[in-house]
Amino acid sequence: MVIHPEDRSLLQSKILDAFSFDKKIQVALGGKHRQDSARSGVRAIRSKWVAVHDGVRPFFSLKLLTAVFEATRAHRAAIPALPVQETIKSVNEESFAHREVDREAIYLAQTPQCFERELLVHSLEKAHQEQRYFTDEAGAVLAMSGVGAKIVLGEKQNIKITTPWDLKLAEALLEKGLAT
């Protein structure tokens, strides 16, 4: 588990001390950027496979996690993603649409993203050395190691909660029993 350094005592008192876990929870401290936090987390563990997940996506299913790990075993890297349904426009500097993007080749990436640990460690270390930052781990693995992640069909309820609107949507999904 990777946490913000200021949240260490809160994690200890509210979660680790309050609940009993079957296995030891390894805690790593997060960094300035998501990529720094992921790098800290994967360096702290020694398993063959790792999953990186956003805490702001609480509604993924065990079925999805299993499918992503199965694809990772076959392809070294896998991520859940949803095909884009909307029309996509590319815009210029003045915010005028100047071309339509083929949505057949565009997917919305989700987490958990799963990788062969050594592949992810190598990619994140190389990105760190070159001071390159990516919006997700799959992007770092592709750019730094040349390995594309296998796409596994994601889940619509696996939303990212980052705005007040997202929070209202999450509450509605819970109220309607469409997410757990």
PDB file of C-alpha atoms in Angstrom:
ATOM      1  CA  MET A   1       0.000   0.000   0.000  1.00  0.00           C
ATOM      2  CA  VAL A   2       1.368   3.413  -0.946  1.00  0.00           C
ATOM      3  CA  ILE A   3       0.268   6.378   1.131  1.00  0.00           C
ATOM      4  CA  HIS A   4       0.971  10.088   1.364  1.00  0.00           C
ATOM      5  CA  PRO A   5       3.690  10.626   4.002  1.00  0.00           C
ATOM      6  CA  GLU A   6       1.383  12.842   6.091  1.00  0.00           C
ATOM      7  CA  ASP A   7      -1.191  10.011   6.317  1.00  0.00           C
ATOM      8  CA  ARG A   8       1.094   7.421   7.928  1.00  0.00           C
ATOM      9  CA  SER A   9      -0.160   7.880  11.511  1.00  0.00           C
ATOM     10  CA  LEU A  10      -3.776   8.014  10.325  1.00  0.00           C
ATOM     11  CA  LEU A  11      -3.327   4.727   8.439  1.00  0.00           C
ATOM     12  CA  GLN A  12      -1.765   3.133  11.500  1.00  0.00           C
ATOM     13  CA  SER A  13      -4.437   4.253  13.982  1.00  0.00           C
ATOM     14  CA  LYS A  14      -7.587   4.028  11.854  1.00  0.00           C
ATOM     15  CA  ILE A  15      -6.856   0.954   9.731  1.00  0.00           C
ATOM     16  CA  LEU A  16      -3.835  -1.152  10.675  1.00  0.00           C
ATOM     17  CA  ASP A  17      -4.457  -1.053  14.442  1.00  0.00           C
ATOM     18  CA  ALA A  18      -8.250  -1.229  14.112  1.00  0.00           C
ATOM     19  CA  PHE A  19      -8.457  -4.299  11.857  1.00  0.00           C
ATOM     20  CA  SER A  20      -6.729  -7.646  11.788  1.00  0.00           C
ATOM     21  CA  PHE A  21      -5.295  -8.739   8.450  1.00  0.00           C
ATOM     22  CA  ASP A  22      -4.365 -12.273   7.429  1.00  0.00           C
ATOM     23  CA  LYS A  23      -1.172 -11.017   5.803  1.00  0.00           C
ATOM     24  CA  LYS A  24       1.260  -8.266   6.689  1.00  0.00           C
ATOM     25  CA  ILE A  25       0.455  -4.992   4.949  1.00  0.00           C
ATOM     26  CA  GLN A  26       3.587  -3.506   3.383  1.00  0.00           C
ATOM     27  CA  VAL A  27       3.428   0.297   3.457  1.00  0.00           C
ATOM     28  CA  ALA A  28       5.503   2.537   1.192  1.00  0.00           C
ATOM     29  CA  LEU A  29       5.520   6.310   1.157  1.00  0.00           C
ATOM     30  CA  GLY A  30       4.217   8.106  -1.890  1.00  0.00           C
ATOM     31  CA  GLY A  31       6.085  10.722  -3.867  1.00  0.00           C
ATOM     32  CA  LYS A  32       5.428  14.030  -5.564  1.00  0.00           C
ATOM     33  CA  HIS A  33       3.912  12.411  -8.674  1.00  0.00           C
ATOM     34  CA  ARG A  34       1.791   9.286  -9.196  1.00  0.00           C
ATOM     35  CA  GLN A  35       4.745   7.691 -10.966  1.00  0.00           C
ATOM     36  CA  ASP A  36       7.024   8.345  -7.969  1.00  0.00           C
ATOM     37  CA  SER A  37       4.461   6.693  -5.700  1.00  0.00           C
ATOM     38  CA  ALA A  38       4.145   3.649  -7.963  1.00  0.00           C
ATOM     39  CA  ARG A  39       7.938   3.361  -8.110  1.00  0.00           C
ATOM     40  CA  SER A  40       8.143   3.477  -4.311  1.00  0.00           C
ATOM     41  CA  GLY A  41       5.443   0.827  -4.000  1.00  0.00           C
ATOM     42  CA  VAL A  42       6.850  -1.693  -6.481  1.00  0.00           C
ATOM     43  CA  ARG A  43      10.346  -1.337  -5.017  1.00  0.00           C
ATOM     44  CA  ALA A  44       8.954  -2.286  -1.584  1.00  0.00           C
ATOM     45  CA  ILE A  45       7.550  -5.671  -2.643  1.00  0.00           C
ATOM     46  CA  ARG A  46       9.071  -8.831  -4.090  1.00  0.00           C
ATOM     47  CA  SER A  47       6.235 -10.673  -5.828  1.00  0.00           C
ATOM     48  CA  LYS A  48       6.470 -11.719  -9.486  1.00  0.00           C
ATOM     49  CA  TRP A  49       3.284  -9.803 -10.405  1.00  0.00           C
ATOM     50  CA  VAL A  50       2.016  -6.420  -9.223  1.00  0.00           C
ATOM     51  CA  ALA A  51      -1.196  -4.450  -9.533  1.00  0.00           C
ATOM     52  CA  VAL A  52      -1.322  -0.655  -9.366  1.00  0.00           C
ATOM     53  CA  HIS A  53      -4.722   0.722  -8.450  1.00  0.00           C
ATOM     54  CA  ASP A  54      -6.134   4.206  -7.872  1.00  0.00           C
ATOM     55  CA  GLY A  55      -7.840   4.598  -4.525  1.00  0.00           C
ATOM     56  CA  VAL A  56     -10.287   6.886  -6.345  1.00  0.00           C
ATOM     57  CA  ARG A  57     -11.698   3.885  -8.279  1.00  0.00           C
ATOM     58  CA  PRO A  58     -13.451   1.901  -5.532  1.00  0.00           C
ATOM     59  CA  PHE A  59     -15.938  -0.042  -7.667  1.00  0.00           C
ATOM     60  CA  PHE A  60     -13.858  -2.584  -9.597  1.00  0.00           C
ATOM     61  CA  SER A  61     -14.852  -6.223  -9.241  1.00  0.00           C
ATOM     62  CA  LEU A  62     -12.871  -9.323  -8.307  1.00  0.00           C
ATOM     63  CA  LYS A  63     -13.858 -10.665 -11.742  1.00  0.00           C
ATOM     64  CA  LEU A  64     -12.106  -7.704 -13.404  1.00  0.00           C
ATOM     65  CA  LEU A  65      -8.994  -8.054 -11.242  1.00  0.00           C
ATOM     66  CA  THR A  66      -8.821 -11.771 -12.065  1.00  0.00           C
ATOM     67  CA  ALA A  67      -9.190 -11.121 -15.807  1.00  0.00           C
ATOM     68  CA  VAL A  68      -6.449  -8.479 -15.744  1.00  0.00           C
ATOM     69  CA  PHE A  69      -4.059 -10.758 -13.828  1.00  0.00           C
ATOM     70  CA  GLU A  70      -4.765 -13.649 -16.212  1.00  0.00           C
ATOM     71  CA  ALA A  71      -3.958 -11.417 -19.188  1.00  0.00           C
ATOM     72  CA  THR A  72      -0.806 -10.219 -17.419  1.00  0.00           C
ATOM     73  CA  ARG A  73       0.451 -13.773 -16.983  1.00  0.00           C
ATOM     74  CA  ALA A  74       0.120 -14.253 -20.744  1.00  0.00           C
ATOM     75  CA  HIS A  75       1.345 -10.817 -21.905  1.00  0.00           C
ATOM     76  CA  ARG A  76       3.487  -9.319 -19.055  1.00  0.00           C
ATOM     77  CA  ALA A  77       1.255  -6.222 -18.848  1.00  0.00           C
ATOM     78  CA  ALA A  78      -2.517  -5.744 -18.912  1.00  0.00           C
ATOM     79  CA  ILE A  79      -4.974  -2.977 -18.124  1.00  0.00           C
ATOM     80  CA  PRO A  80      -8.741  -2.658 -18.066  1.00  0.00           C
ATOM     81  CA  ALA A  81     -10.128  -0.134 -20.526  1.00  0.00           C
ATOM     82  CA  LEU A  82     -13.423   0.822 -22.110  1.00  0.00           C
ATOM     83  CA  PRO A  83     -13.939   1.639 -25.780  1.00  0.00           C
ATOM     84  CA  VAL A  84     -14.872   5.263 -26.384  1.00  0.00           C
ATOM     85  CA  GLN A  85     -18.504   5.739 -27.402  1.00  0.00           C
ATOM     86  CA  GLU A  86     -18.522   9.482 -27.983  1.00  0.00           C
ATOM     87  CA  THR A  87     -17.241  11.288 -31.056  1.00  0.00           C
ATOM     88  CA  ILE A  88     -13.711  12.561 -30.463  1.00  0.00           C
ATOM     89  CA  LYS A  89     -12.429  15.869 -31.843  1.00  0.00           C
ATOM     90  CA  SER A  90      -8.846  17.074 -31.991  1.00  0.00           C
ATOM     91  CA  VAL A  91      -8.607  20.825 -31.400  1.00  0.00           C
ATOM     92  CA  ASN A  92      -6.018  23.455 -32.278  1.00  0.00           C
ATOM     93  CA  GLU A  93      -4.476  26.094 -30.005  1.00  0.00           C
ATOM     94  CA  GLU A  94      -7.523  28.364 -30.433  1.00  0.00           C
ATOM     95  CA  SER A  95      -9.930  25.566 -29.392  1.00  0.00           C
ATOM     96  CA  PHE A  96     -11.312  24.969 -32.881  1.00  0.00           C
ATOM     97  CA  ALA A  97     -11.996  21.398 -33.923  1.00  0.00           C
ATOM     98  CA  HIS A  98      -9.667  20.599 -36.785  1.00  0.00           C
ATOM     99  CA  ARG A  99     -10.145  16.870 -37.219  1.00  0.00           C
ATOM    100  CA  GLU A 100     -12.172  13.929 -36.014  1.00  0.00           C
ATOM    101  CA  VAL A 101     -10.289  11.129 -34.282  1.00  0.00           C
ATOM    102  CA  ASP A 102     -11.138   7.520 -35.142  1.00  0.00           C
ATOM    103  CA  ARG A 103     -12.745   6.274 -31.932  1.00  0.00           C
ATOM    104  CA  GLU A 104     -12.351   2.617 -32.936  1.00  0.00           C
ATOM    105  CA  ALA A 105      -8.732   2.802 -31.773  1.00  0.00           C
ATOM    106  CA  ILE A 106      -9.354   4.854 -28.601  1.00  0.00           C
ATOM    107  CA  TYR A 107      -9.940   3.298 -25.184  1.00  0.00           C
ATOM    108  CA  LEU A 108     -10.351   4.871 -21.741  1.00  0.00           C
ATOM    109  CA  ALA A 109      -7.776   3.301 -19.420  1.00  0.00           C
ATOM    110  CA  GLN A 110      -8.769   2.212 -15.928  1.00  0.00           C
ATOM    111  CA  THR A 111      -7.085   0.551 -12.979  1.00  0.00           C
ATOM    112  CA  PRO A 112      -6.082  -1.894 -11.589  1.00  0.00           C
ATOM    113  CA  GLN A 113      -3.181  -2.090 -14.037  1.00  0.00           C
ATOM    114  CA  CYS A 114      -1.138  -5.270 -13.679  1.00  0.00           C
ATOM    115  CA  PHE A 115       2.440  -6.043 -14.667  1.00  0.00           C
ATOM    116  CA  GLU A 116       5.288  -8.451 -14.369  1.00  0.00           C
ATOM    117  CA  ARG A 117       7.048  -6.732 -11.466  1.00  0.00           C
ATOM    118  CA  GLU A 118      10.530  -6.602 -13.012  1.00  0.00           C
ATOM    119  CA  LEU A 119       9.126  -5.043 -16.199  1.00  0.00           C
ATOM    120  CA  LEU A 120       7.403  -2.301 -14.216  1.00  0.00           C
ATOM    121  CA  VAL A 121      10.417  -1.682 -11.957  1.00  0.00           C
ATOM    122  CA  HIS A 122      12.722  -1.372 -14.978  1.00  0.00           C
ATOM    123  CA  SER A 123      10.309   0.997 -16.738  1.00  0.00           C
ATOM    124  CA  LEU A 124       9.735   3.247 -13.730  1.00  0.00           C
ATOM    125  CA  GLU A 125      13.446   3.379 -12.858  1.00  0.00           C
ATOM    126  CA  LYS A 126      14.340   4.301 -16.440  1.00  0.00           C
ATOM    127  CA  ALA A 127      11.624   6.981 -16.531  1.00  0.00           C
ATOM    128  CA  HIS A 128      12.923   8.355 -13.218  1.00  0.00           C
ATOM    129  CA  GLN A 129      16.507   8.501 -14.513  1.00  0.00           C
ATOM    130  CA  GLU A 130      15.369  10.278 -17.685  1.00  0.00           C
ATOM    131  CA  GLN A 131      12.989  12.545 -15.724  1.00  0.00           C
ATOM    132  CA  ARG A 132      10.045  11.506 -17.878  1.00  0.00           C
ATOM    133  CA  TYR A 133       6.548  11.378 -16.433  1.00  0.00           C
ATOM    134  CA  PHE A 134       3.537   9.449 -17.666  1.00  0.00           C
ATOM    135  CA  THR A 135      -0.128   9.573 -16.687  1.00  0.00           C
ATOM    136  CA  ASP A 136      -0.221   5.864 -15.901  1.00  0.00           C
ATOM    137  CA  GLU A 137       2.083   2.887 -15.492  1.00  0.00           C
ATOM    138  CA  ALA A 138       1.082   1.340 -18.825  1.00  0.00           C
ATOM    139  CA  GLY A 139       2.335   4.488 -20.557  1.00  0.00           C
ATOM    140  CA  ALA A 140       5.680   4.248 -18.760  1.00  0.00           C
ATOM    141  CA  VAL A 141       6.049   0.552 -19.625  1.00  0.00           C
ATOM    142  CA  LEU A 142       5.271   1.192 -23.292  1.00  0.00           C
ATOM    143  CA  ALA A 143       7.622   4.174 -23.612  1.00  0.00           C
ATOM    144  CA  MET A 144      10.485   2.852 -21.489  1.00  0.00           C
ATOM    145  CA  SER A 145      10.385  -0.880 -22.320  1.00  0.00           C
ATOM    146  CA  GLY A 146       8.430  -1.097 -25.576  1.00  0.00           C
ATOM    147  CA  VAL A 147       5.840  -3.463 -24.091  1.00  0.00           C
ATOM    148  CA  GLY A 148       2.215  -2.592 -24.775  1.00  0.00           C
ATOM    149  CA  ALA A 149      -0.364  -3.617 -22.195  1.00  0.00           C
ATOM    150  CA  LYS A 150      -3.031  -6.111 -23.239  1.00  0.00           C
ATOM    151  CA  ILE A 151      -6.441  -4.456 -23.052  1.00  0.00           C
ATOM    152  CA  VAL A 152      -9.055  -6.256 -20.962  1.00  0.00           C
ATOM    153  CA  LEU A 153     -12.615  -4.969 -21.225  1.00  0.00           C
ATOM    154  CA  GLY A 154     -13.129  -2.672 -18.247  1.00  0.00           C
ATOM    155  CA  GLU A 155     -16.257  -2.019 -16.234  1.00  0.00           C
ATOM    156  CA  LYS A 156     -18.549   1.000 -16.560  1.00  0.00           C
ATOM    157  CA  GLN A 157     -19.030   1.204 -12.792  1.00  0.00           C
ATOM    158  CA  ASN A 158     -15.231   1.410 -12.307  1.00  0.00           C
ATOM    159  CA  ILE A 159     -15.438   5.207 -12.313  1.00  0.00           C
ATOM    160  CA  LYS A 160     -12.714   7.579 -11.169  1.00  0.00           C
ATOM    161  CA  ILE A 161     -14.021   9.814  -8.374  1.00  0.00           C
ATOM    162  CA  THR A 162     -12.178  13.134  -8.627  1.00  0.00           C
ATOM    163  CA  THR A 163     -14.885  15.819  -8.827  1.00  0.00           C
ATOM    164  CA  PRO A 164     -18.065  16.624  -6.869  1.00  0.00           C
ATOM    165  CA  TRP A 165     -20.075  15.340  -9.865  1.00  0.00           C
ATOM    166  CA  ASP A 166     -18.181  12.023  -9.761  1.00  0.00           C
ATOM    167  CA  LEU A 167     -18.988  11.709  -6.059  1.00  0.00           C
ATOM    168  CA  LYS A 168     -22.706  12.222  -6.748  1.00  0.00           C
ATOM    169  CA  LEU A 169     -22.522   9.579  -9.478  1.00  0.00           C
ATOM    170  CA  ALA A 170     -20.791   7.176  -7.079  1.00  0.00           C
ATOM    171  CA  GLU A 171     -23.467   7.756  -4.438  1.00  0.00           C
ATOM    172  CA  ALA A 172     -26.194   7.107  -7.022  1.00  0.00           C
ATOM    173  CA  LEU A 173     -24.496   3.881  -8.140  1.00  0.00           C
ATOM    174  CA  LEU A 174     -24.385   2.698  -4.531  1.00  0.00           C
ATOM    175  CA  GLU A 175     -27.998   3.704  -3.832  1.00  0.00           C
ATOM    176  CA  LYS A 176     -29.214   1.844  -6.931  1.00  0.00           C
ATOM    177  CA  GLY A 177     -27.122  -1.234  -6.111  1.00  0.00           C
ATOM    178  CA  LEU A 178     -25.099  -0.850  -9.316  1.00  0.00           C
ATOM    179  CA  ALA A 179     -21.766  -0.801  -7.480  1.00  0.00           C
ATOM    180  CA  THR A 180     -20.396  -2.310  -4.294  1.00  0.00           C
TER     181      THR A 180
END
